[in-house]
């Protein structure tokens, strides 16, 4: 199954409520960034480039919870920076879980084993551990040796304690269909994480390494070859089948960046977490003051190579919900 049944049903009910209310734009998931600081310095990261005074700031829990309540999204992905460096990250997660939001806590896992005691397993909570490949590949990606081994130990310890553990893997143009298959086979069959998220790297302008991002045709070629042996039906990928079709080039969609908005220390980022054309104070203001038609591939040259989930997974989810056949395909896990 692409996502847990409880989450699928909750999302379906949420989408039905938006339709009944006549809303054409609404958030499915918020990318919440309560800090930009990190204990790693990956070459592809555009977050740790912020000025030092901003890197020192931490978002108060009340402010983060108020933002999630204002927008009403059923799912929250907490990222950064490294969220485990936030002194009240456990309180923030607990408050969101108490409100029955599905929370993914994204982490590079360096602090995870030390902080596991502060969290409780819940159907509303999952770890999302950053793993860009097998040992050598991942450690090169995060520019530090030993991070892969620590992340694997942290995943195993969290699994022992009954947590739901997912992973998040970004692929670059140094990847091949073989490296994609190797890491997904490992995560699926050996580490046995609950679900895996995958993403083609996007060349956002703050990232210092601009050479290793995938173009649209490279992304399609990479995933269509990696998926050619039917692995995607076996892997527990945390994506809708239509989004995986999109990565393979079998379907195309318009960007719906309003579906996965980003809220950080700077406010609601326009139009998505990959680009910053200013910030809004509330999600309502973001919706009202953004010309959404300006964005997406074919509209804005900065979007030309983007196939990121924040723009296109909501499009795939909405297309799924609008089709009985695709809904049954997603529910049946027929990736
Ligand atoms: S772990 Fe994430 S936030 Fe930290 S430097 Fe790497 S990409 Fe950036
Ligand atoms: S295509 Fe959409 S998600 Fe991608 S960078 Fe442009 S606005 Fe953001």
mmCIF file of C-alpha atoms and ligand atoms in Angstrom:
data_model
loop_
_atom_site.group_PDB
_atom_site.id
_atom_site.type_symbol
_atom_site.label_atom_id
_atom_site.label_comp_id
_atom_site.label_asym_id
_atom_site.label_seq_id
_atom_site.Cartn_x
_atom_site.Cartn_y
_atom_site.Cartn_z
ATOM 1 C CA UNK A 1 0.000 0.000 0.000
ATOM 2 C CA UNK A 2 1.375 3.425 -0.935
ATOM 3 C CA UNK A 3 0.461 5.009 2.419
ATOM 4 C CA UNK A 4 -1.051 3.542 5.620
ATOM 5 C CA UNK A 5 -4.792 2.943 5.360
ATOM 6 C CA UNK A 6 -5.634 5.273 8.260
ATOM 7 C CA UNK A 7 -3.739 8.091 6.544
ATOM 8 C CA UNK A 8 -5.287 7.351 3.127
ATOM 9 C CA UNK A 9 -8.808 7.410 4.548
ATOM 10 C CA UNK A 10 -8.141 10.602 6.506
ATOM 11 C CA UNK A 11 -6.726 12.265 3.397
ATOM 12 C CA UNK A 12 -9.713 11.113 1.326
ATOM 13 C CA UNK A 13 -12.150 12.551 3.881
ATOM 14 C CA UNK A 14 -10.166 15.805 3.990
ATOM 15 C CA UNK A 15 -10.230 16.127 0.190
ATOM 16 C CA UNK A 16 -13.970 15.425 0.136
ATOM 17 C CA UNK A 17 -14.504 18.197 2.707
ATOM 18 C CA UNK A 18 -12.523 20.669 0.583
ATOM 19 C CA UNK A 19 -14.658 19.776 -2.454
ATOM 20 C CA UNK A 20 -17.891 20.192 -0.489
ATOM 21 C CA UNK A 21 -16.680 23.568 0.779
ATOM 22 C CA UNK A 22 -15.934 24.602 -2.817
ATOM 23 C CA UNK A 23 -12.218 25.233 -2.135
ATOM 24 C CA UNK A 24 -9.977 24.850 -5.162
ATOM 25 C CA UNK A 25 -6.673 25.392 -3.321
ATOM 26 C CA UNK A 26 -5.770 23.860 0.040
ATOM 27 C CA UNK A 27 -2.746 22.239 1.679
ATOM 28 C CA UNK A 28 -2.233 18.472 1.824
ATOM 29 C CA UNK A 29 1.059 18.596 3.700
ATOM 30 C CA UNK A 30 3.094 21.429 5.192
ATOM 31 C CA UNK A 31 6.880 21.455 4.966
ATOM 32 C CA UNK A 32 7.581 22.924 8.403
ATOM 33 C CA UNK A 33 11.095 24.272 8.974
ATOM 34 C CA UNK A 34 11.399 25.351 12.622
ATOM 35 C CA UNK A 35 15.136 26.086 12.236
ATOM 36 C CA UNK A 36 17.737 26.271 9.468
ATOM 37 C CA UNK A 37 20.794 25.141 11.474
ATOM 38 C CA UNK A 38 22.228 21.709 10.869
ATOM 39 C CA UNK A 39 25.007 19.509 12.234
ATOM 40 C CA UNK A 40 26.016 18.500 8.693
ATOM 41 C CA UNK A 41 27.046 20.563 5.663
ATOM 42 C CA UNK A 42 25.865 18.627 2.605
ATOM 43 C CA UNK A 43 27.024 19.995 -0.739
ATOM 44 C CA UNK A 44 23.487 20.037 -2.183
ATOM 45 C CA UNK A 45 21.858 21.883 0.746
ATOM 46 C CA UNK A 46 20.398 25.353 0.282
ATOM 47 C CA UNK A 47 19.194 25.761 3.888
ATOM 48 C CA UNK A 48 22.473 26.103 5.749
ATOM 49 C CA UNK A 49 23.474 29.013 3.492
ATOM 50 C CA UNK A 50 21.295 31.442 5.479
ATOM 51 C CA UNK A 51 23.072 34.200 7.463
ATOM 52 C CA UNK A 52 24.378 33.313 10.947
ATOM 53 C CA UNK A 53 21.740 35.274 12.963
ATOM 54 C CA UNK A 54 18.976 33.344 11.172
ATOM 55 C CA UNK A 55 20.785 30.024 11.685
ATOM 56 C CA UNK A 56 20.708 30.713 15.451
ATOM 57 C CA UNK A 57 16.927 31.143 15.580
ATOM 58 C CA UNK A 58 14.461 28.443 16.673
ATOM 59 C CA UNK A 59 10.728 28.706 15.980
ATOM 60 C CA UNK A 60 8.595 28.707 19.165
ATOM 61 C CA UNK A 61 6.292 25.674 19.421
ATOM 62 C CA UNK A 62 3.188 27.867 19.723
ATOM 63 C CA UNK A 63 4.034 29.650 16.482
ATOM 64 C CA UNK A 64 4.536 26.375 14.582
ATOM 65 C CA UNK A 65 1.316 24.834 15.915
ATOM 66 C CA UNK A 66 -0.658 28.007 15.118
ATOM 67 C CA UNK A 67 0.598 27.936 11.514
ATOM 68 C CA UNK A 68 -0.469 24.309 11.076
ATOM 69 C CA UNK A 69 -3.865 25.002 12.615
ATOM 70 C CA UNK A 70 -4.408 28.096 10.456
ATOM 71 C CA UNK A 71 -3.816 26.196 7.210
ATOM 72 C CA UNK A 72 -5.610 23.006 8.301
ATOM 73 C CA UNK A 73 -3.256 20.528 6.541
ATOM 74 C CA UNK A 74 -3.690 16.904 7.687
ATOM 75 C CA UNK A 75 0.032 16.072 7.274
ATOM 76 C CA UNK A 76 3.205 17.825 8.414
ATOM 77 C CA UNK A 77 6.780 17.096 7.416
ATOM 78 C CA UNK A 78 9.188 18.687 9.895
ATOM 79 C CA UNK A 79 12.528 19.456 8.278
ATOM 80 C CA UNK A 80 15.108 22.192 8.489
ATOM 81 C CA UNK A 81 18.050 22.258 9.024
ATOM 82 C CA UNK A 82 18.214 19.384 11.462
ATOM 83 C CA UNK A 83 14.992 19.338 13.537
ATOM 84 C CA UNK A 84 16.576 17.335 16.371
ATOM 85 C CA UNK A 85 18.749 20.398 17.122
ATOM 86 C CA UNK A 86 15.551 22.254 18.121
ATOM 87 C CA UNK A 87 15.357 22.080 21.943
ATOM 88 C CA UNK A 88 11.573 21.592 21.953
ATOM 89 C CA UNK A 89 11.177 19.372 18.910
ATOM 90 C CA UNK A 90 9.610 16.609 21.027
ATOM 91 C CA UNK A 91 7.026 19.061 22.391
ATOM 92 C CA UNK A 92 6.210 20.260 18.877
ATOM 93 C CA UNK A 93 5.733 16.683 17.623
ATOM 94 C CA UNK A 94 3.576 15.793 20.643
ATOM 95 C CA UNK A 95 1.349 18.858 20.129
ATOM 96 C CA UNK A 96 0.814 18.037 16.440
ATOM 97 C CA UNK A 97 0.153 14.347 17.158
ATOM 98 C CA UNK A 98 -2.333 15.376 19.875
ATOM 99 C CA UNK A 99 -4.171 17.287 17.127
ATOM 100 C CA UNK A 100 -4.120 14.105 14.974
ATOM 101 C CA UNK A 101 -1.841 15.503 12.307
ATOM 102 C CA UNK A 102 0.299 12.880 10.553
ATOM 103 C CA UNK A 103 3.835 13.972 11.388
ATOM 104 C CA UNK A 104 7.034 12.974 9.571
ATOM 105 C CA UNK A 105 10.173 14.044 11.429
ATOM 106 C CA UNK A 106 12.967 14.371 8.851
ATOM 107 C CA UNK A 107 16.444 13.843 10.248
ATOM 108 C CA UNK A 108 19.997 13.035 9.229
ATOM 109 C CA UNK A 109 19.869 10.708 12.290
ATOM 110 C CA UNK A 110 23.102 11.896 13.938
ATOM 111 C CA UNK A 111 21.194 12.856 17.116
ATOM 112 C CA UNK A 112 18.392 10.328 16.769
ATOM 113 C CA UNK A 113 19.573 7.558 19.114
ATOM 114 C CA UNK A 114 20.340 10.120 21.839
ATOM 115 C CA UNK A 115 16.855 11.686 21.546
ATOM 116 C CA UNK A 116 14.620 8.651 20.988
ATOM 117 C CA UNK A 117 13.572 8.633 24.662
ATOM 118 C CA UNK A 118 11.792 11.948 24.178
ATOM 119 C CA UNK A 119 9.337 10.532 21.608
ATOM 120 C CA UNK A 120 6.527 8.006 21.768
ATOM 121 C CA UNK A 121 5.456 5.646 18.944
ATOM 122 C CA UNK A 122 2.113 6.626 17.422
ATOM 123 C CA UNK A 123 0.183 5.887 14.224
ATOM 124 C CA UNK A 124 0.393 9.646 13.662
ATOM 125 C CA UNK A 125 4.178 9.819 13.932
ATOM 126 C CA UNK A 126 6.995 8.554 11.696
ATOM 127 C CA UNK A 127 10.707 9.171 11.488
ATOM 128 C CA UNK A 128 11.901 10.127 7.995
ATOM 129 C CA UNK A 129 15.609 9.348 7.907
ATOM 130 C CA UNK A 130 17.723 10.941 5.182
ATOM 131 C CA UNK A 131 19.648 8.202 3.323
ATOM 132 C CA UNK A 132 20.854 9.085 -0.163
ATOM 133 C CA UNK A 133 22.410 5.720 -0.981
ATOM 134 C CA UNK A 134 24.465 2.888 0.418
ATOM 135 C CA UNK A 135 27.412 3.596 2.750
ATOM 136 C CA UNK A 136 29.965 5.150 0.423
ATOM 137 C CA UNK A 137 27.410 6.972 -1.722
ATOM 138 C CA UNK A 138 25.540 8.419 1.280
ATOM 139 C CA UNK A 139 28.652 9.551 3.141
ATOM 140 C CA UNK A 140 29.875 11.329 -0.012
ATOM 141 C CA UNK A 141 26.444 12.949 -0.391
ATOM 142 C CA UNK A 142 26.484 14.328 3.175
ATOM 143 C CA UNK A 143 30.229 15.109 3.021
ATOM 144 C CA UNK A 144 31.054 13.160 6.204
ATOM 145 C CA UNK A 145 32.190 9.608 6.859
ATOM 146 C CA UNK A 146 30.293 7.398 9.294
ATOM 147 C CA UNK A 147 26.880 9.052 8.836
ATOM 148 C CA UNK A 148 25.398 6.062 6.982
ATOM 149 C CA UNK A 149 26.387 3.627 9.736
ATOM 150 C CA UNK A 150 24.981 5.908 12.440
ATOM 151 C CA UNK A 151 21.712 6.352 10.514
ATOM 152 C CA UNK A 152 21.325 2.585 10.091
ATOM 153 C CA UNK A 153 21.917 2.022 13.829
ATOM 154 C CA UNK A 154 19.374 4.730 14.654
ATOM 155 C CA UNK A 155 16.786 3.189 12.323
ATOM 156 C CA UNK A 156 17.302 -0.232 13.939
ATOM 157 C CA UNK A 157 17.003 1.170 17.448
ATOM 158 C CA UNK A 158 13.823 3.071 16.555
ATOM 159 C CA UNK A 159 12.361 -0.083 14.992
ATOM 160 C CA UNK A 160 13.194 -2.038 18.172
ATOM 161 C CA UNK A 161 11.277 0.546 20.170
ATOM 162 C CA UNK A 162 8.193 0.252 17.957
ATOM 163 C CA UNK A 163 8.434 3.474 15.974
ATOM 164 C CA UNK A 164 7.264 3.768 12.389
ATOM 165 C CA UNK A 165 10.423 4.510 10.367
ATOM 166 C CA UNK A 166 10.499 5.824 6.812
ATOM 167 C CA UNK A 167 13.394 7.084 4.707
ATOM 168 C CA UNK A 168 13.932 9.942 2.305
ATOM 169 C CA UNK A 169 16.373 9.496 -0.587
ATOM 170 C CA UNK A 170 17.449 12.184 -3.043
ATOM 171 C CA UNK A 171 18.924 11.069 -6.356
ATOM 172 C CA UNK A 172 21.484 13.081 -8.323
ATOM 173 C CA UNK A 173 22.925 12.763 -11.828
ATOM 174 C CA UNK A 174 25.715 10.660 -10.359
ATOM 175 C CA UNK A 175 23.105 7.943 -9.721
ATOM 176 C CA UNK A 176 22.360 5.123 -12.136
ATOM 177 C CA UNK A 177 19.361 2.785 -12.367
ATOM 178 C CA UNK A 178 21.575 0.279 -10.557
ATOM 179 C CA UNK A 179 22.326 2.590 -7.582
ATOM 180 C CA UNK A 180 18.604 3.471 -7.331
ATOM 181 C CA UNK A 181 17.674 -0.218 -7.234
ATOM 182 C CA UNK A 182 20.466 -1.075 -4.797
ATOM 183 C CA UNK A 183 19.449 1.468 -2.191
ATOM 184 C CA UNK A 184 15.719 0.754 -2.509
ATOM 185 C CA UNK A 185 16.309 -3.003 -2.285
ATOM 186 C CA UNK A 186 18.440 -2.438 0.820
ATOM 187 C CA UNK A 187 15.919 -0.178 2.548
ATOM 188 C CA UNK A 188 12.975 -2.395 1.591
ATOM 189 C CA UNK A 189 14.410 -5.872 2.148
ATOM 190 C CA UNK A 190 17.320 -5.576 4.579
ATOM 191 C CA UNK A 191 16.638 -2.543 6.731
ATOM 192 C CA UNK A 192 12.904 -3.191 6.305
ATOM 193 C CA UNK A 193 11.795 0.388 6.870
ATOM 194 C CA UNK A 194 8.050 0.996 6.768
ATOM 195 C CA UNK A 195 8.135 3.196 3.667
ATOM 196 C CA UNK A 196 10.560 5.042 1.405
ATOM 197 C CA UNK A 197 10.290 8.475 -0.184
ATOM 198 C CA UNK A 198 12.370 9.322 -3.254
ATOM 199 C CA UNK A 199 13.155 12.618 -4.883
ATOM 200 C CA UNK A 200 15.104 13.861 -7.889
ATOM 201 C CA UNK A 201 17.474 16.621 -6.748
ATOM 202 C CA UNK A 202 16.413 20.119 -7.760
ATOM 203 C CA UNK A 203 18.970 22.843 -8.547
ATOM 204 C CA UNK A 204 17.749 25.571 -6.269
ATOM 205 C CA UNK A 205 19.764 28.710 -6.410
ATOM 206 C CA UNK A 206 21.073 28.704 -2.810
ATOM 207 C CA UNK A 207 22.629 25.247 -3.211
ATOM 208 C CA UNK A 208 26.407 25.584 -3.555
ATOM 209 C CA UNK A 209 26.753 22.429 -5.683
ATOM 210 C CA UNK A 210 24.923 23.181 -8.944
ATOM 211 C CA UNK A 211 26.485 20.430 -11.045
ATOM 212 C CA UNK A 212 24.789 17.266 -9.864
ATOM 213 C CA UNK A 213 21.082 17.979 -10.245
ATOM 214 C CA UNK A 214 18.868 16.033 -12.634
ATOM 215 C CA UNK A 215 17.090 17.544 -15.641
ATOM 216 C CA UNK A 216 13.581 16.374 -16.579
ATOM 217 C CA UNK A 217 14.712 13.935 -19.273
ATOM 218 C CA UNK A 218 17.511 12.595 -17.045
ATOM 219 C CA UNK A 219 14.986 12.061 -14.230
ATOM 220 C CA UNK A 220 12.580 10.206 -16.514
ATOM 221 C CA UNK A 221 15.351 8.041 -17.956
ATOM 222 C CA UNK A 222 16.759 7.248 -14.504
ATOM 223 C CA UNK A 223 13.456 6.199 -12.929
ATOM 224 C CA UNK A 224 11.979 4.415 -15.947
ATOM 225 C CA UNK A 225 15.112 2.245 -16.134
ATOM 226 C CA UNK A 226 15.309 1.772 -12.360
ATOM 227 C CA UNK A 227 11.634 0.704 -12.254
ATOM 228 C CA UNK A 228 11.842 -1.440 -15.433
ATOM 229 C CA UNK A 229 12.204 -4.758 -13.631
ATOM 230 C CA UNK A 230 8.958 -4.234 -11.698
ATOM 231 C CA UNK A 231 10.696 -3.268 -8.436
ATOM 232 C CA UNK A 232 8.389 -0.350 -7.805
ATOM 233 C CA UNK A 233 5.498 -2.769 -7.244
ATOM 234 C CA UNK A 234 7.509 -4.492 -4.528
ATOM 235 C CA UNK A 235 9.120 -1.508 -2.816
ATOM 236 C CA UNK A 236 7.086 0.175 -0.103
ATOM 237 C CA UNK A 237 7.280 3.622 -1.690
ATOM 238 C CA UNK A 238 5.453 6.419 0.099
ATOM 239 C CA UNK A 239 4.109 7.986 -3.104
ATOM 240 C CA UNK A 240 0.953 7.729 -5.142
ATOM 241 C CA UNK A 241 1.241 5.460 -8.227
ATOM 242 C CA UNK A 242 0.558 8.492 -10.422
ATOM 243 C CA UNK A 243 3.511 10.406 -8.950
ATOM 244 C CA UNK A 244 5.749 7.413 -9.750
ATOM 245 C CA UNK A 245 4.284 7.369 -13.290
ATOM 246 C CA UNK A 246 5.181 11.075 -13.435
ATOM 247 C CA UNK A 247 8.797 10.400 -12.420
ATOM 248 C CA UNK A 248 9.014 7.772 -15.154
ATOM 249 C CA UNK A 249 7.585 10.146 -17.772
ATOM 250 C CA UNK A 250 4.393 8.130 -18.266
ATOM 251 C CA UNK A 251 2.213 11.025 -17.099
ATOM 252 C CA UNK A 252 2.692 14.759 -16.827
ATOM 253 C CA UNK A 253 1.004 17.250 -14.547
ATOM 254 C CA UNK A 254 0.901 20.979 -13.901
ATOM 255 C CA UNK A 255 2.600 22.183 -10.705
ATOM 256 C CA UNK A 256 0.266 22.617 -7.716
ATOM 257 C CA UNK A 257 2.744 24.091 -5.239
ATOM 258 C CA UNK A 258 -0.070 25.396 -3.015
ATOM 259 C CA UNK A 259 -0.707 21.716 -2.056
ATOM 260 C CA UNK A 260 2.616 21.290 -0.211
ATOM 261 C CA UNK A 261 3.453 24.770 1.109
ATOM 262 C CA UNK A 262 6.480 25.582 3.229
ATOM 263 C CA UNK A 263 6.394 27.436 6.552
ATOM 264 C CA UNK A 264 9.706 28.481 8.101
ATOM 265 C CA UNK A 265 11.235 31.116 10.374
ATOM 266 C CA UNK A 266 10.710 33.534 7.477
ATOM 267 C CA UNK A 267 6.984 32.804 7.043
ATOM 268 C CA UNK A 268 5.039 31.033 4.258
ATOM 269 C CA UNK A 269 7.468 30.751 1.360
ATOM 270 C CA UNK A 270 6.323 31.753 -2.128
ATOM 271 C CA UNK A 271 5.701 29.650 -4.194
ATOM 272 C CA UNK A 272 7.306 26.524 -2.654
ATOM 273 C CA UNK A 273 10.239 25.505 -0.462
ATOM 274 C CA UNK A 274 12.540 25.352 -3.494
ATOM 275 C CA UNK A 275 12.076 28.980 -4.575
ATOM 276 C CA UNK A 276 11.678 32.152 -2.553
ATOM 277 C CA UNK A 277 9.748 34.961 -4.224
ATOM 278 C CA UNK A 278 8.917 36.481 -0.853
ATOM 279 C CA UNK A 279 6.986 35.322 2.174
ATOM 280 C CA UNK A 280 3.436 35.643 3.524
ATOM 281 C CA UNK A 281 2.373 35.876 7.167
ATOM 282 C CA UNK A 282 -0.441 33.313 6.841
ATOM 283 C CA UNK A 283 -1.413 30.489 4.469
ATOM 284 C CA UNK A 284 -4.539 32.441 3.543
ATOM 285 C CA UNK A 285 -2.367 35.409 2.579
ATOM 286 C CA UNK A 286 -0.028 33.126 0.618
ATOM 287 C CA UNK A 287 -2.981 31.774 -1.391
ATOM 288 C CA UNK A 288 -4.476 35.208 -1.984
ATOM 289 C CA UNK A 289 -1.289 37.048 -2.931
ATOM 290 C CA UNK A 290 0.491 34.471 -5.115
ATOM 291 C CA UNK A 291 -0.037 34.318 -8.867
ATOM 292 C CA UNK A 292 0.062 30.512 -9.028
ATOM 293 C CA UNK A 293 -0.352 30.503 -12.810
ATOM 294 C CA UNK A 294 3.150 31.978 -13.133
ATOM 295 C CA UNK A 295 4.842 28.881 -11.743
ATOM 296 C CA UNK A 296 5.646 25.400 -13.018
ATOM 297 C CA UNK A 297 7.544 23.912 -15.931
ATOM 298 C CA UNK A 298 6.936 25.871 -19.141
ATOM 299 C CA UNK A 299 5.919 28.968 -17.186
ATOM 300 C CA UNK A 300 8.913 29.991 -15.112
ATOM 301 C CA UNK A 301 12.433 29.183 -16.361
ATOM 302 C CA UNK A 302 13.529 28.448 -12.774
ATOM 303 C CA UNK A 303 11.008 25.584 -12.746
ATOM 304 C CA UNK A 304 12.318 24.046 -15.987
ATOM 305 C CA UNK A 305 14.032 21.067 -14.346
ATOM 306 C CA UNK A 306 11.720 20.591 -11.383
ATOM 307 C CA UNK A 307 9.951 17.282 -10.788
ATOM 308 C CA UNK A 308 9.891 17.691 -7.015
ATOM 309 C CA UNK A 309 7.145 16.191 -4.893
ATOM 310 C CA UNK A 310 6.193 19.599 -3.430
ATOM 311 C CA UNK A 311 4.957 20.693 -6.849
ATOM 312 C CA UNK A 312 3.757 17.474 -8.411
ATOM 313 C CA UNK A 313 2.734 14.995 -5.695
ATOM 314 C CA UNK A 314 -0.366 17.112 -4.878
ATOM 315 C CA UNK A 315 -1.211 17.123 -8.607
ATOM 316 C CA UNK A 316 -0.900 13.320 -8.649
ATOM 317 C CA UNK A 317 -2.987 12.937 -5.470
ATOM 318 C CA UNK A 318 -5.747 15.177 -6.857
ATOM 319 C CA UNK A 319 -5.725 13.239 -10.153
ATOM 320 C CA UNK A 320 -5.940 10.002 -8.137
ATOM 321 C CA UNK A 321 -8.913 11.221 -6.130
ATOM 322 C CA UNK A 322 -10.657 12.377 -9.311
ATOM 323 C CA UNK A 323 -10.522 8.885 -10.843
ATOM 324 C CA UNK A 324 -12.171 5.744 -9.458
ATOM 325 C CA UNK A 325 -9.667 3.571 -11.342
ATOM 326 C CA UNK A 326 -6.675 5.445 -9.935
ATOM 327 C CA UNK A 327 -8.171 5.499 -6.429
ATOM 328 C CA UNK A 328 -8.545 1.718 -6.505
ATOM 329 C CA UNK A 329 -5.012 1.398 -7.888
ATOM 330 C CA UNK A 330 -3.629 3.515 -5.015
ATOM 331 C CA UNK A 331 -5.691 1.700 -2.371
ATOM 332 C CA UNK A 332 -4.650 -1.674 -3.757
ATOM 333 C CA UNK A 333 -1.001 -0.705 -3.754
ATOM 334 C CA UNK A 334 -0.693 -1.447 -7.479
ATOM 335 C CA UNK A 335 2.223 0.906 -8.054
HETATM 336 S S1 LIG B 1 21.327 17.092 6.557
HETATM 337 FE FE1 LIG B 1 19.731 18.172 5.390
HETATM 338 S S2 LIG B 1 19.629 20.211 6.328
HETATM 339 FE FE2 LIG B 1 21.550 19.274 7.014
HETATM 340 S S3 LIG B 1 23.087 20.019 5.585
HETATM 341 FE FE3 LIG B 1 22.367 18.031 4.829
HETATM 342 S S4 LIG B 1 20.685 18.532 3.396
HETATM 343 FE FE4 LIG B 1 21.081 20.365 4.652
HETATM 344 S S1 LIG B 2 7.762 23.645 -10.547
HETATM 345 FE FE1 LIG B 2 6.501 24.137 -8.757
HETATM 346 S S2 LIG B 2 7.459 23.009 -7.062
HETATM 347 FE FE2 LIG B 2 8.967 23.107 -8.724
HETATM 348 S S3 LIG B 2 10.226 24.925 -8.278
HETATM 349 FE FE3 LIG B 2 8.559 25.558 -9.648
HETATM 350 S S4 LIG B 2 6.921 26.291 -8.292
HETATM 351 FE FE4 LIG B 2 8.354 25.078 -7.036
#
